[in-house]
mmCIF file with all atom_site columns, C-alpha atoms in Angstrom:
data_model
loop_
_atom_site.group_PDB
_atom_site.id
_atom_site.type_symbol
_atom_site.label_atom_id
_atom_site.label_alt_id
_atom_site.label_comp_id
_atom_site.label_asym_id
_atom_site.label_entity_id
_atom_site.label_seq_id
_atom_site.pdbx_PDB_ins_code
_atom_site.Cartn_x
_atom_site.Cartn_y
_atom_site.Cartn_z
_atom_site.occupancy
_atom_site.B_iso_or_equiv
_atom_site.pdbx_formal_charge
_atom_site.auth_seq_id
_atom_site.auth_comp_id
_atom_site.auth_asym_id
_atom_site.auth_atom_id
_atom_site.pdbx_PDB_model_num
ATOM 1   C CA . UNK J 1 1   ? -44.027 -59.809 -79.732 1.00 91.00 ? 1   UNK J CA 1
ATOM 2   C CA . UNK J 1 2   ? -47.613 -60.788 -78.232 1.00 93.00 ? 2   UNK J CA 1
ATOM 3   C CA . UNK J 1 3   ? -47.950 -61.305 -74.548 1.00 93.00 ? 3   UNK J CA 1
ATOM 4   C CA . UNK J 1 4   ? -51.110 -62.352 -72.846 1.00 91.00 ? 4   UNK J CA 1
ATOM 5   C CA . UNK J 1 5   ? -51.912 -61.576 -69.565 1.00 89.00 ? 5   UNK J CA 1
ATOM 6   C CA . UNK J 1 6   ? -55.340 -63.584 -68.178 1.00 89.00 ? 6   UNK J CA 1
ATOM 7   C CA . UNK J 1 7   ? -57.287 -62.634 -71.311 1.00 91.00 ? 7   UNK J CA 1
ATOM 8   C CA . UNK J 1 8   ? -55.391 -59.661 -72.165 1.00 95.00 ? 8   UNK J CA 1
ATOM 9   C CA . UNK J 1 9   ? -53.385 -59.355 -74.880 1.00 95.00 ? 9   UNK J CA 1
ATOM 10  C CA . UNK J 1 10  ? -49.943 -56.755 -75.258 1.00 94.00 ? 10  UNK J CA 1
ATOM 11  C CA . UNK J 1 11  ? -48.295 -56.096 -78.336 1.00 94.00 ? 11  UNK J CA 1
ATOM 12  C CA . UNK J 1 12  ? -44.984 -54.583 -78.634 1.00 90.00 ? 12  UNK J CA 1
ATOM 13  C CA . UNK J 1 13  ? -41.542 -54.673 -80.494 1.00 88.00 ? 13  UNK J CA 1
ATOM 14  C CA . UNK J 1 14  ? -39.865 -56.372 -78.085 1.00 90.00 ? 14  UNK J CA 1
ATOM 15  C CA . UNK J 1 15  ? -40.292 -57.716 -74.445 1.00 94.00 ? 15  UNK J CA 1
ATOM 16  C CA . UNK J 1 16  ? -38.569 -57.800 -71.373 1.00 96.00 ? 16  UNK J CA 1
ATOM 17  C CA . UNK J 1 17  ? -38.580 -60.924 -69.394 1.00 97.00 ? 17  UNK J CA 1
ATOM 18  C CA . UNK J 1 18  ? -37.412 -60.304 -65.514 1.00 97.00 ? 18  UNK J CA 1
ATOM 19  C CA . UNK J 1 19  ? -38.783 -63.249 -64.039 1.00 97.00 ? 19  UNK J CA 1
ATOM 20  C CA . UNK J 1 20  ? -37.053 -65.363 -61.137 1.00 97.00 ? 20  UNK J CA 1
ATOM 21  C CA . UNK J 1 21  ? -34.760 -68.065 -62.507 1.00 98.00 ? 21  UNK J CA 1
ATOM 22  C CA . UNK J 1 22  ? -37.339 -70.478 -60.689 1.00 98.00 ? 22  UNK J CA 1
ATOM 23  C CA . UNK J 1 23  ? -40.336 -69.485 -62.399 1.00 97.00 ? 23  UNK J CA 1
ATOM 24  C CA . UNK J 1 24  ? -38.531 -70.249 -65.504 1.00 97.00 ? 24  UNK J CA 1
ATOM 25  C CA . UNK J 1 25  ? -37.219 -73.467 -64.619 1.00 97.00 ? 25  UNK J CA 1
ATOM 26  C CA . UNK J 1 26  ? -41.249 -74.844 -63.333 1.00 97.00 ? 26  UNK J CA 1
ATOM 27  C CA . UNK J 1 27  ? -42.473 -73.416 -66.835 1.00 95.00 ? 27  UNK J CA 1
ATOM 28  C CA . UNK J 1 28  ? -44.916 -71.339 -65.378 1.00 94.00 ? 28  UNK J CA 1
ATOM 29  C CA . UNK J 1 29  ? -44.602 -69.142 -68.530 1.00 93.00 ? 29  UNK J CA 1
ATOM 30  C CA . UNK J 1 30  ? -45.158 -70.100 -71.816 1.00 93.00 ? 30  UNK J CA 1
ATOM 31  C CA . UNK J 1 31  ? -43.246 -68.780 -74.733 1.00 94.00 ? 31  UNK J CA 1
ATOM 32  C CA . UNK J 1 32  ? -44.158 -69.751 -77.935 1.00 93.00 ? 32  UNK J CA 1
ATOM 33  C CA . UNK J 1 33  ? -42.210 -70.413 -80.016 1.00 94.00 ? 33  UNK J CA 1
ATOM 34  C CA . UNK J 1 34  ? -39.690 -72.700 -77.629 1.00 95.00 ? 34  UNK J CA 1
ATOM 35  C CA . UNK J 1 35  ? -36.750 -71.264 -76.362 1.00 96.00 ? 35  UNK J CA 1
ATOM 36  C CA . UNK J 1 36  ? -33.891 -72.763 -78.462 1.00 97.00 ? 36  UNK J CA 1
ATOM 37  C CA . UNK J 1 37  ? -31.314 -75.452 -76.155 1.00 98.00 ? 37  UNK J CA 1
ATOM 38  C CA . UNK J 1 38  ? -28.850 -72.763 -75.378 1.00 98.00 ? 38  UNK J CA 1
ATOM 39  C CA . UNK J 1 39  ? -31.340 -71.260 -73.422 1.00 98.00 ? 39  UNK J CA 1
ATOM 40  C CA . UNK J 1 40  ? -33.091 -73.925 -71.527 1.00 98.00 ? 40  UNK J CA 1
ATOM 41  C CA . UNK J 1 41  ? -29.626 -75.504 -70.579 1.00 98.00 ? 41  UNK J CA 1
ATOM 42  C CA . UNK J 1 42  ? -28.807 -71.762 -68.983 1.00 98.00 ? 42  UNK J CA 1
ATOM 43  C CA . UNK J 1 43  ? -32.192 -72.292 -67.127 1.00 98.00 ? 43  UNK J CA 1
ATOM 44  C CA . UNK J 1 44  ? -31.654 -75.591 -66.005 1.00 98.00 ? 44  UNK J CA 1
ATOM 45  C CA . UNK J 1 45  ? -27.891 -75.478 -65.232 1.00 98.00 ? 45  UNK J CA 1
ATOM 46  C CA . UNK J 1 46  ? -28.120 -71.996 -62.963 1.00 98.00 ? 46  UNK J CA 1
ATOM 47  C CA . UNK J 1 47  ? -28.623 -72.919 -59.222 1.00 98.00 ? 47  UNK J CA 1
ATOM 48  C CA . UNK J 1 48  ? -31.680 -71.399 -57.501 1.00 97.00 ? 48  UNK J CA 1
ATOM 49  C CA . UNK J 1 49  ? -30.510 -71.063 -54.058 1.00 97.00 ? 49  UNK J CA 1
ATOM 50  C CA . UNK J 1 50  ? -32.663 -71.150 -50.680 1.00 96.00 ? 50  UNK J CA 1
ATOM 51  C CA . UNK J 1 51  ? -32.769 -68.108 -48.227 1.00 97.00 ? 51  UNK J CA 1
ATOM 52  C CA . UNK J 1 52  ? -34.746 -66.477 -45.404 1.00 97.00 ? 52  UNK J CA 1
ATOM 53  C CA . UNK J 1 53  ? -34.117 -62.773 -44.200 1.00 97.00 ? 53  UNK J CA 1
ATOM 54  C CA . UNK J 1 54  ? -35.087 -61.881 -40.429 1.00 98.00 ? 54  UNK J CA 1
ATOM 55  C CA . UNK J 1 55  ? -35.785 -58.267 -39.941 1.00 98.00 ? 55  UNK J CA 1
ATOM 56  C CA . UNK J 1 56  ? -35.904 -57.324 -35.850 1.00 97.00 ? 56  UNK J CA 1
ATOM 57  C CA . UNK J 1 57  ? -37.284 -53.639 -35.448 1.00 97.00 ? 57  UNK J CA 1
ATOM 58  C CA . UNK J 1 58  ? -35.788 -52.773 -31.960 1.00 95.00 ? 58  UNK J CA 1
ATOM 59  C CA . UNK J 1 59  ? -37.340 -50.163 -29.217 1.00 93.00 ? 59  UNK J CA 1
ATOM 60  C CA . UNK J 1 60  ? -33.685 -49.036 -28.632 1.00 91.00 ? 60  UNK J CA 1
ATOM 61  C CA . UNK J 1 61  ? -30.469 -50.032 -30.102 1.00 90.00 ? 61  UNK J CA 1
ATOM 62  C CA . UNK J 1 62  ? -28.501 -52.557 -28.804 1.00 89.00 ? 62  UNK J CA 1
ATOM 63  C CA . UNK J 1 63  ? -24.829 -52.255 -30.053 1.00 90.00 ? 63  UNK J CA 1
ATOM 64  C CA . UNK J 1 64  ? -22.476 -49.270 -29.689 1.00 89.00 ? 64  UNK J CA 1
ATOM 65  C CA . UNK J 1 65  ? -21.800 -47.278 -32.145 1.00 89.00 ? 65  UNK J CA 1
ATOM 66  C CA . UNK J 1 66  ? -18.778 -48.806 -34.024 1.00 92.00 ? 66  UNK J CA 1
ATOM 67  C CA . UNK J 1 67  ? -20.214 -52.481 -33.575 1.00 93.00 ? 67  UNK J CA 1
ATOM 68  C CA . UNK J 1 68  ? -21.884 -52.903 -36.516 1.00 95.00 ? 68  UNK J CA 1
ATOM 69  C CA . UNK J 1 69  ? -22.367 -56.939 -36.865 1.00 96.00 ? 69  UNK J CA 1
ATOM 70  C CA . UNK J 1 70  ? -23.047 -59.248 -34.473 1.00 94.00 ? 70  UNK J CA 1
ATOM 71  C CA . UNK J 1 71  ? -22.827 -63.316 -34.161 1.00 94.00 ? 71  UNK J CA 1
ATOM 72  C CA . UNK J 1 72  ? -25.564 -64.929 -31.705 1.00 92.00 ? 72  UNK J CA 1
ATOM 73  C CA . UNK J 1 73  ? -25.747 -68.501 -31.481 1.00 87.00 ? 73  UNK J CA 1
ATOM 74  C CA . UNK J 1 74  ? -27.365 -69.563 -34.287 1.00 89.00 ? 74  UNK J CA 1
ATOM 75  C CA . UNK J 1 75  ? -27.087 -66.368 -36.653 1.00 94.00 ? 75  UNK J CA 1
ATOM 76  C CA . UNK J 1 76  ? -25.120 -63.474 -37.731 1.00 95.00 ? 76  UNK J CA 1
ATOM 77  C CA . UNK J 1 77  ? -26.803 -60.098 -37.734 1.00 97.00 ? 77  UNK J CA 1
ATOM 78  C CA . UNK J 1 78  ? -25.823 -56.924 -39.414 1.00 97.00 ? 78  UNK J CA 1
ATOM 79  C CA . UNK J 1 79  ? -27.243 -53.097 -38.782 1.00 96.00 ? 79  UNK J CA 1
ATOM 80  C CA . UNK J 1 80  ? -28.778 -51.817 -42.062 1.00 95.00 ? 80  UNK J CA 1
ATOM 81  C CA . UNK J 1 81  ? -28.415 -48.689 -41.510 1.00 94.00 ? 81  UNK J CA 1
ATOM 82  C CA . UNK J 1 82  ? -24.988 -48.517 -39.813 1.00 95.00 ? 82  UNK J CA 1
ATOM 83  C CA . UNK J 1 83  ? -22.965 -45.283 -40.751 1.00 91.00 ? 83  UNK J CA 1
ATOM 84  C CA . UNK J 1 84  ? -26.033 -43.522 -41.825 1.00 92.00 ? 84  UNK J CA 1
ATOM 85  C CA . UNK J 1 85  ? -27.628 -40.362 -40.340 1.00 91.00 ? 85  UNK J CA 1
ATOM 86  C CA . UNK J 1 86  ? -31.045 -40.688 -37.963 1.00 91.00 ? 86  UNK J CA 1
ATOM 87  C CA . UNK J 1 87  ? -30.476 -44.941 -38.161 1.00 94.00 ? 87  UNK J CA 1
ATOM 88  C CA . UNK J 1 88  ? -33.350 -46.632 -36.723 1.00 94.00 ? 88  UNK J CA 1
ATOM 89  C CA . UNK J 1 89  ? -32.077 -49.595 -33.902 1.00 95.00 ? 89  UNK J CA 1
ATOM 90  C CA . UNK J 1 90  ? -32.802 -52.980 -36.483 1.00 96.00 ? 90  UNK J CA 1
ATOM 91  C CA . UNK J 1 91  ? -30.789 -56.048 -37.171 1.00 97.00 ? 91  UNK J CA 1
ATOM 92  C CA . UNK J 1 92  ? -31.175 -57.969 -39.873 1.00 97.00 ? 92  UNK J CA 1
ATOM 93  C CA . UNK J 1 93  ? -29.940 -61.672 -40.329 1.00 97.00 ? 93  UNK J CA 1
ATOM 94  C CA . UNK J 1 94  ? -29.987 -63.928 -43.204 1.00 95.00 ? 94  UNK J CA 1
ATOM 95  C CA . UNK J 1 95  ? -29.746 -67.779 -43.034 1.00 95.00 ? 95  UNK J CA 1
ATOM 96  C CA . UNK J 1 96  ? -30.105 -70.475 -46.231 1.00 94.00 ? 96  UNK J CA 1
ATOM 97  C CA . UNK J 1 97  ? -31.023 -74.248 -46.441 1.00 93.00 ? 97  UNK J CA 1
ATOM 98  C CA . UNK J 1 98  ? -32.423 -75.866 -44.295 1.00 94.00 ? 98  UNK J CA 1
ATOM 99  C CA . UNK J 1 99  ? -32.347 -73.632 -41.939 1.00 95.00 ? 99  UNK J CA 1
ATOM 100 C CA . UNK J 1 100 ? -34.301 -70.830 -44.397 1.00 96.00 ? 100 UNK J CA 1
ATOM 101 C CA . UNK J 1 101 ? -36.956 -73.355 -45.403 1.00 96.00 ? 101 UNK J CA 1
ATOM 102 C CA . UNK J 1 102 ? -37.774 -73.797 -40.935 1.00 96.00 ? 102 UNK J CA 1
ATOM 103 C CA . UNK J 1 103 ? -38.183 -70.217 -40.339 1.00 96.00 ? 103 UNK J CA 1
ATOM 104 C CA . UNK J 1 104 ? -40.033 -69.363 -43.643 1.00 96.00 ? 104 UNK J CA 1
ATOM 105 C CA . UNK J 1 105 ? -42.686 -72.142 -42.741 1.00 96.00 ? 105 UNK J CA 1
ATOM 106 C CA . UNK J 1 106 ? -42.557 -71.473 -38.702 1.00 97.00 ? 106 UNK J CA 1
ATOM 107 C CA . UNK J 1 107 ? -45.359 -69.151 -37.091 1.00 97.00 ? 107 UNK J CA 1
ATOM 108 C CA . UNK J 1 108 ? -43.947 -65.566 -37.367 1.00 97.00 ? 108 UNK J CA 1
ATOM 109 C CA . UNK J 1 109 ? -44.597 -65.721 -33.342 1.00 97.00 ? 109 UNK J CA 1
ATOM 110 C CA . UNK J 1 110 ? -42.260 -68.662 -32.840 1.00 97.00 ? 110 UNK J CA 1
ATOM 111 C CA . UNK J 1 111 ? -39.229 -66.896 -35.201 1.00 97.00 ? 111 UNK J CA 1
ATOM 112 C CA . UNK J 1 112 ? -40.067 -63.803 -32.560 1.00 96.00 ? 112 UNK J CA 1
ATOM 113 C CA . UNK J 1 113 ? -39.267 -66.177 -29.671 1.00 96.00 ? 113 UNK J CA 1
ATOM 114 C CA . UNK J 1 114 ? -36.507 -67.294 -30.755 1.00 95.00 ? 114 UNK J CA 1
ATOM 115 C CA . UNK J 1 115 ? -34.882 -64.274 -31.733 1.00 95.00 ? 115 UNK J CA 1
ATOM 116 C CA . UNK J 1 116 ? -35.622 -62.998 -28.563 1.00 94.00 ? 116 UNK J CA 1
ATOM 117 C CA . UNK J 1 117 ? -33.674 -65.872 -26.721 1.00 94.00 ? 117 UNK J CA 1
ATOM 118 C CA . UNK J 1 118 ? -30.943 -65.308 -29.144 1.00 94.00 ? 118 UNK J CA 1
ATOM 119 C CA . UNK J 1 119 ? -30.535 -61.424 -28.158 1.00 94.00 ? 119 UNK J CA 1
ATOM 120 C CA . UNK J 1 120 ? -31.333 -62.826 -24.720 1.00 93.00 ? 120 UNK J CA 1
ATOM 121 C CA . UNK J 1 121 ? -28.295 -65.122 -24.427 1.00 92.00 ? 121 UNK J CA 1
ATOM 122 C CA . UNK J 1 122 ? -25.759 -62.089 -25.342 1.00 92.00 ? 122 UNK J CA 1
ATOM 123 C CA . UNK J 1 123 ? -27.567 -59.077 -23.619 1.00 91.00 ? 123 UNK J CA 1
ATOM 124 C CA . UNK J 1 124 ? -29.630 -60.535 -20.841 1.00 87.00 ? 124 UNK J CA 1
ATOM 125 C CA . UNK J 1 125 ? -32.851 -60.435 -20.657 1.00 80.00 ? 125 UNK J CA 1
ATOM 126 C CA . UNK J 1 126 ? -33.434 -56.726 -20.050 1.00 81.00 ? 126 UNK J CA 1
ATOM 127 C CA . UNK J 1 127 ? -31.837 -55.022 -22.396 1.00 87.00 ? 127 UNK J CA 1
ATOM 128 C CA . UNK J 1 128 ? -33.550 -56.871 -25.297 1.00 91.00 ? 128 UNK J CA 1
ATOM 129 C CA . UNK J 1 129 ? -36.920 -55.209 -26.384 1.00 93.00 ? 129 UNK J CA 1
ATOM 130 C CA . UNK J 1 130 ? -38.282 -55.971 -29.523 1.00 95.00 ? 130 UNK J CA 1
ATOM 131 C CA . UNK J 1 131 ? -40.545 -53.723 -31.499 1.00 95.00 ? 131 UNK J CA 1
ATOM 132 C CA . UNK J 1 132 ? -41.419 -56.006 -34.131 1.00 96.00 ? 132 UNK J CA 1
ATOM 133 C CA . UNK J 1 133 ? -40.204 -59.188 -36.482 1.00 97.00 ? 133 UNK J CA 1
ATOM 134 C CA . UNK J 1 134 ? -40.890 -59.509 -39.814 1.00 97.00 ? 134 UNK J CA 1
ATOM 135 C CA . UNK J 1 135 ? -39.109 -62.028 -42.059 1.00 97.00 ? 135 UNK J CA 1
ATOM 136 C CA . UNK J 1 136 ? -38.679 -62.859 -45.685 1.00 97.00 ? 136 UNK J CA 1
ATOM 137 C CA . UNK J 1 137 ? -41.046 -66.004 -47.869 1.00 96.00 ? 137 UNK J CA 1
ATOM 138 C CA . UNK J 1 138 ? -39.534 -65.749 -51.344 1.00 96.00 ? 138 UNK J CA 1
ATOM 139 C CA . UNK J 1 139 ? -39.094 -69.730 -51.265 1.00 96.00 ? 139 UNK J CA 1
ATOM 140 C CA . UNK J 1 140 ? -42.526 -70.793 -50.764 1.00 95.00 ? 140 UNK J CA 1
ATOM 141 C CA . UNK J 1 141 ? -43.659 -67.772 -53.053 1.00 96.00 ? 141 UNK J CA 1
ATOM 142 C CA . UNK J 1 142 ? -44.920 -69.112 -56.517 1.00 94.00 ? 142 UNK J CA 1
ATOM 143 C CA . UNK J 1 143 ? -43.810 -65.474 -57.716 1.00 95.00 ? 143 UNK J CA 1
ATOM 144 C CA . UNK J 1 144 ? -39.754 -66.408 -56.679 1.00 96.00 ? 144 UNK J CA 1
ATOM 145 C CA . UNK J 1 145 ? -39.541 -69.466 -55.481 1.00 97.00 ? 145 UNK J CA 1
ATOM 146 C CA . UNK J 1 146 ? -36.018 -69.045 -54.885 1.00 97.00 ? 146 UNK J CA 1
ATOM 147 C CA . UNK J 1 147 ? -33.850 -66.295 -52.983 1.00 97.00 ? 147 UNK J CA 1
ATOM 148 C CA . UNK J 1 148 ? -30.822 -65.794 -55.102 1.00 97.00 ? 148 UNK J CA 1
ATOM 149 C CA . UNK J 1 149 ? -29.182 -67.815 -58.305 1.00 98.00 ? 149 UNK J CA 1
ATOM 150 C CA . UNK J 1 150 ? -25.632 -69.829 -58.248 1.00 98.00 ? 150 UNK J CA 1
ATOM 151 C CA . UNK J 1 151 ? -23.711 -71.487 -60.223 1.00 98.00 ? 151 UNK J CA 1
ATOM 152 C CA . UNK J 1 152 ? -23.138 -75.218 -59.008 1.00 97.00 ? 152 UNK J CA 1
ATOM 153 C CA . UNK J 1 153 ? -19.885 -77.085 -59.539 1.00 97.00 ? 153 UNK J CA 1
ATOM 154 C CA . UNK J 1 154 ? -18.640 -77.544 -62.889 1.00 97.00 ? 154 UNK J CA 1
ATOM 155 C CA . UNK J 1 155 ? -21.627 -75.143 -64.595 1.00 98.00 ? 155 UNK J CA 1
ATOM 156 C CA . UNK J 1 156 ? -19.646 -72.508 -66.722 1.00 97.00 ? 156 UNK J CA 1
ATOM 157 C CA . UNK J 1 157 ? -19.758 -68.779 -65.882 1.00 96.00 ? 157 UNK J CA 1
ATOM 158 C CA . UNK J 1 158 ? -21.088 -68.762 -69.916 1.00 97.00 ? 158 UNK J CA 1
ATOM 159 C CA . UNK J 1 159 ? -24.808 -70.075 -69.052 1.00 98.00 ? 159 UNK J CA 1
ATOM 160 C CA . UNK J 1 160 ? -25.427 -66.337 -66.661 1.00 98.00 ? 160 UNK J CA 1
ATOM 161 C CA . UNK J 1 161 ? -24.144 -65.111 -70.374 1.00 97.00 ? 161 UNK J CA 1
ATOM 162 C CA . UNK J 1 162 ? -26.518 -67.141 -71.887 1.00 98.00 ? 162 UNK J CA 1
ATOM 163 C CA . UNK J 1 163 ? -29.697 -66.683 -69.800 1.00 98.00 ? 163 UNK J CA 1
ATOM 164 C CA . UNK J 1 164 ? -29.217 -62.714 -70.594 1.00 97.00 ? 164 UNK J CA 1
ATOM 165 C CA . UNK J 1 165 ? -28.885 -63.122 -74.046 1.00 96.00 ? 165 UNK J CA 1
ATOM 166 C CA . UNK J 1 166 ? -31.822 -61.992 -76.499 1.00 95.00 ? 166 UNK J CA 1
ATOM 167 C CA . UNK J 1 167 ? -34.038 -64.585 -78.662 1.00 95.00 ? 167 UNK J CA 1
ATOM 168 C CA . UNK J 1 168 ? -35.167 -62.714 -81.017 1.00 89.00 ? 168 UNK J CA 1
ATOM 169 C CA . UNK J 1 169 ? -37.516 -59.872 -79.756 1.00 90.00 ? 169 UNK J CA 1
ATOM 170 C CA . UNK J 1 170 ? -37.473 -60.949 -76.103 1.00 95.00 ? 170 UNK J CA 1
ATOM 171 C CA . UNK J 1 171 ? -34.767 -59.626 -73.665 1.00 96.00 ? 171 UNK J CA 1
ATOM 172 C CA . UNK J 1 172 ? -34.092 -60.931 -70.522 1.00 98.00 ? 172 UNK J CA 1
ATOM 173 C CA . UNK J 1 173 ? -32.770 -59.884 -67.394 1.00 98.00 ? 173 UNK J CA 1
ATOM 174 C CA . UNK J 1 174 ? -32.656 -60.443 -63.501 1.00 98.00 ? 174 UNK J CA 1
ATOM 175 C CA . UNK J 1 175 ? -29.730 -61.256 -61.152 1.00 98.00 ? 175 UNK J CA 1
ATOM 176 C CA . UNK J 1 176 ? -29.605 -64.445 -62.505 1.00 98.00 ? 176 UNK J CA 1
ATOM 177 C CA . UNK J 1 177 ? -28.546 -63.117 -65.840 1.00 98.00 ? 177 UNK J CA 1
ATOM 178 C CA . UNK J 1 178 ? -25.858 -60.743 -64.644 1.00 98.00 ? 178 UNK J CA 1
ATOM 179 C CA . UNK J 1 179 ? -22.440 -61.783 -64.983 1.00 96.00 ? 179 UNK J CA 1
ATOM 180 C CA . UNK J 1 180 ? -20.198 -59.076 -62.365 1.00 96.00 ? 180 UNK J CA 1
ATOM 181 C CA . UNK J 1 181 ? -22.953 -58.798 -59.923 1.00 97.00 ? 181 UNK J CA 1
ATOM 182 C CA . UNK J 1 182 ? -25.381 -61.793 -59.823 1.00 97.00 ? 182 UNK J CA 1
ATOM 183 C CA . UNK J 1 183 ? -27.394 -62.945 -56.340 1.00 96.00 ? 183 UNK J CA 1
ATOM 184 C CA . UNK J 1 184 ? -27.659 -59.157 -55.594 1.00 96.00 ? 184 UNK J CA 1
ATOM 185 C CA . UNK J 1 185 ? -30.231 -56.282 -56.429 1.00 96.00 ? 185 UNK J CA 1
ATOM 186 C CA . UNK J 1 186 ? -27.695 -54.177 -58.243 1.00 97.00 ? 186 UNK J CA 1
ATOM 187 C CA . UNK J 1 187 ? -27.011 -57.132 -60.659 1.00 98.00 ? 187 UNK J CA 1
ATOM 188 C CA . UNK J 1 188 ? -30.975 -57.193 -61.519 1.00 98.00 ? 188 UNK J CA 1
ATOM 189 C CA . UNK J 1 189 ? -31.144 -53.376 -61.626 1.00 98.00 ? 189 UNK J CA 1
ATOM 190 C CA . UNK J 1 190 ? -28.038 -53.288 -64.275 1.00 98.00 ? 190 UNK J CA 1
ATOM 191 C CA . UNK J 1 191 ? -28.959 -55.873 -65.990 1.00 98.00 ? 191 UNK J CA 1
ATOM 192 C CA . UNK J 1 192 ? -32.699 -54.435 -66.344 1.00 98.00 ? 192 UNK J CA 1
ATOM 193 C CA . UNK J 1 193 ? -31.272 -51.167 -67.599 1.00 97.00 ? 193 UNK J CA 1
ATOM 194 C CA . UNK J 1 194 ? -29.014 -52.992 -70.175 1.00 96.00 ? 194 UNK J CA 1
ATOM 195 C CA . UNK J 1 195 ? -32.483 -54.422 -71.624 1.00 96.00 ? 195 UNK J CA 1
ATOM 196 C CA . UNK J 1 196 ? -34.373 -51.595 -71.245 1.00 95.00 ? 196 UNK J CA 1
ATOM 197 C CA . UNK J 1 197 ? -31.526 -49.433 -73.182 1.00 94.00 ? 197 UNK J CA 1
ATOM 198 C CA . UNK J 1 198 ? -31.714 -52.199 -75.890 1.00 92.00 ? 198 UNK J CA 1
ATOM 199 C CA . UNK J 1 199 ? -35.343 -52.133 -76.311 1.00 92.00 ? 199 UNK J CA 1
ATOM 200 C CA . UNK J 1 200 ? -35.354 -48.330 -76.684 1.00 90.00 ? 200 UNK J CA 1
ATOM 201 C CA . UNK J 1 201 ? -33.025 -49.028 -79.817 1.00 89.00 ? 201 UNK J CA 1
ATOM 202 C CA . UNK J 1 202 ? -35.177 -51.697 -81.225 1.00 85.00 ? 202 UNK J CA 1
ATOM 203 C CA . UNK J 1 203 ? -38.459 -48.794 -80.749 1.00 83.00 ? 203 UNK J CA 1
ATOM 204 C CA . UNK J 1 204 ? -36.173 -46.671 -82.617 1.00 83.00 ? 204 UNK J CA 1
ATOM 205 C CA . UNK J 1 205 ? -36.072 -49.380 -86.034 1.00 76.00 ? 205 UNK J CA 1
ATOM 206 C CA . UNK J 1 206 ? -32.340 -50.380 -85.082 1.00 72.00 ? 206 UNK J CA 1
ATOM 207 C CA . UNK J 1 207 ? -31.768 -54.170 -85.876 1.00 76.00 ? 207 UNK J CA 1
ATOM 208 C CA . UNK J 1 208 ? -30.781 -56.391 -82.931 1.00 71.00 ? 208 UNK J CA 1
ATOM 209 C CA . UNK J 1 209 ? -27.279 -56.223 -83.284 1.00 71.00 ? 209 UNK J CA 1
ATOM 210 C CA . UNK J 1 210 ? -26.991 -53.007 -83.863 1.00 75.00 ? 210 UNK J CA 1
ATOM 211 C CA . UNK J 1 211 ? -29.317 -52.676 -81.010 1.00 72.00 ? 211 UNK J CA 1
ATOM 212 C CA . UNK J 1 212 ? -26.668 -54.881 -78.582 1.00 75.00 ? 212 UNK J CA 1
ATOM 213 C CA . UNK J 1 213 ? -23.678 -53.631 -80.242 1.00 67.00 ? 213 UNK J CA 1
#
């Protein structure tokens, strides 16, 4: 396998593709020779789904202890580190459509505001004191371009099958490829160790299938 970089140039025994299922789908990578149809229908079939994540850094916590979600008007917020020793007072919310493509675009001063009404509306105004508000942009990102992968109506469970299966030399793996845990970090993380066990196999002269297998 050959991958170029800008003008640099790898060469290897195998390569691991972890790209988001967007990048893929725009073709901003070229592989050479074409991926055969099985593939590119897995690419094109998977959803890409639309997301934003709000993260609200608090100066003191808000909830009591065994509250550990909460539903304002317009969003439902969790505690990330509920149950957990020395956890820091944050919410976090996460919103899709529409809705993820307004905040990702809005100022980051006008998402502050209106978080603050939010919190404002169920605690009153002086109880709410935000540290800081950050928020996600994986949509508009040419790196993602997506938040999380999906399978539409009708698209088999086969194509996440599919998309993880090697062509030749070249692995792949990502959320979008994992089949009991897909949309999630721990589906990318499992799937990337799958790969990377398989490529280890291949450095050590085993064929593919007895590489997979």
């Amino acid at each position: 396998v050959r991958v170029r970089s800008g003008q640099t140039y790898f060469h290897a025994r195998c390569a691991i593709l972890t790209f988001p299922l967007m990048v893929l789908k725009r073709g901003h990578v070229d592989i050479h020779p074409p991926l055969p149809d099985w593939k590119t229908r897995a690419i094109e079939e998977i959803g890409a789904g639309t997301a934003c994540k709000i993260f609200v850094r608090l100066q003191k916590p808000l909830l009591n202890d065994d509250i550990s979600v909460l539903r304002t008007e317009r969003k439902t917020w969790w505690r990330p580190g509920w149950g957990y020793p020395n956890e820091r007072p944050m919410l976090v919310a996460m919103v899709g459509g529409s809705e993820a493509m307004r905040l990702e675009k809005a100022p980051i001063a006008d998402v502050e505001e209106e978080v603050r009404n939010e919190l404002r509306k169920v605690f009153g105004g002086s109880r709410v004191n935000i540290h800081e508000v950050r928020r996600t942009a994986w949509i508009g990102d040419p790196r993602f371009g997506m938040a999380y992968s999906y399978l539409p109506t009708g698209v088999s469970p086969n194509r996440r099958s599919d998309l993880q299966r090697p062509v030749m030399s070249v692995l792949f793996a990502g959320e979008a490829t994992s089949g009991t845990m897909p949309a999630s970090v721990h589906g990318a993380a499992a799937t990337g160790m799958d790969a990377a066990r398989i490529a280890q196999a291949l450095w050590q002269h085993a064929s593919l299938a007895e590489a997979i297998g």
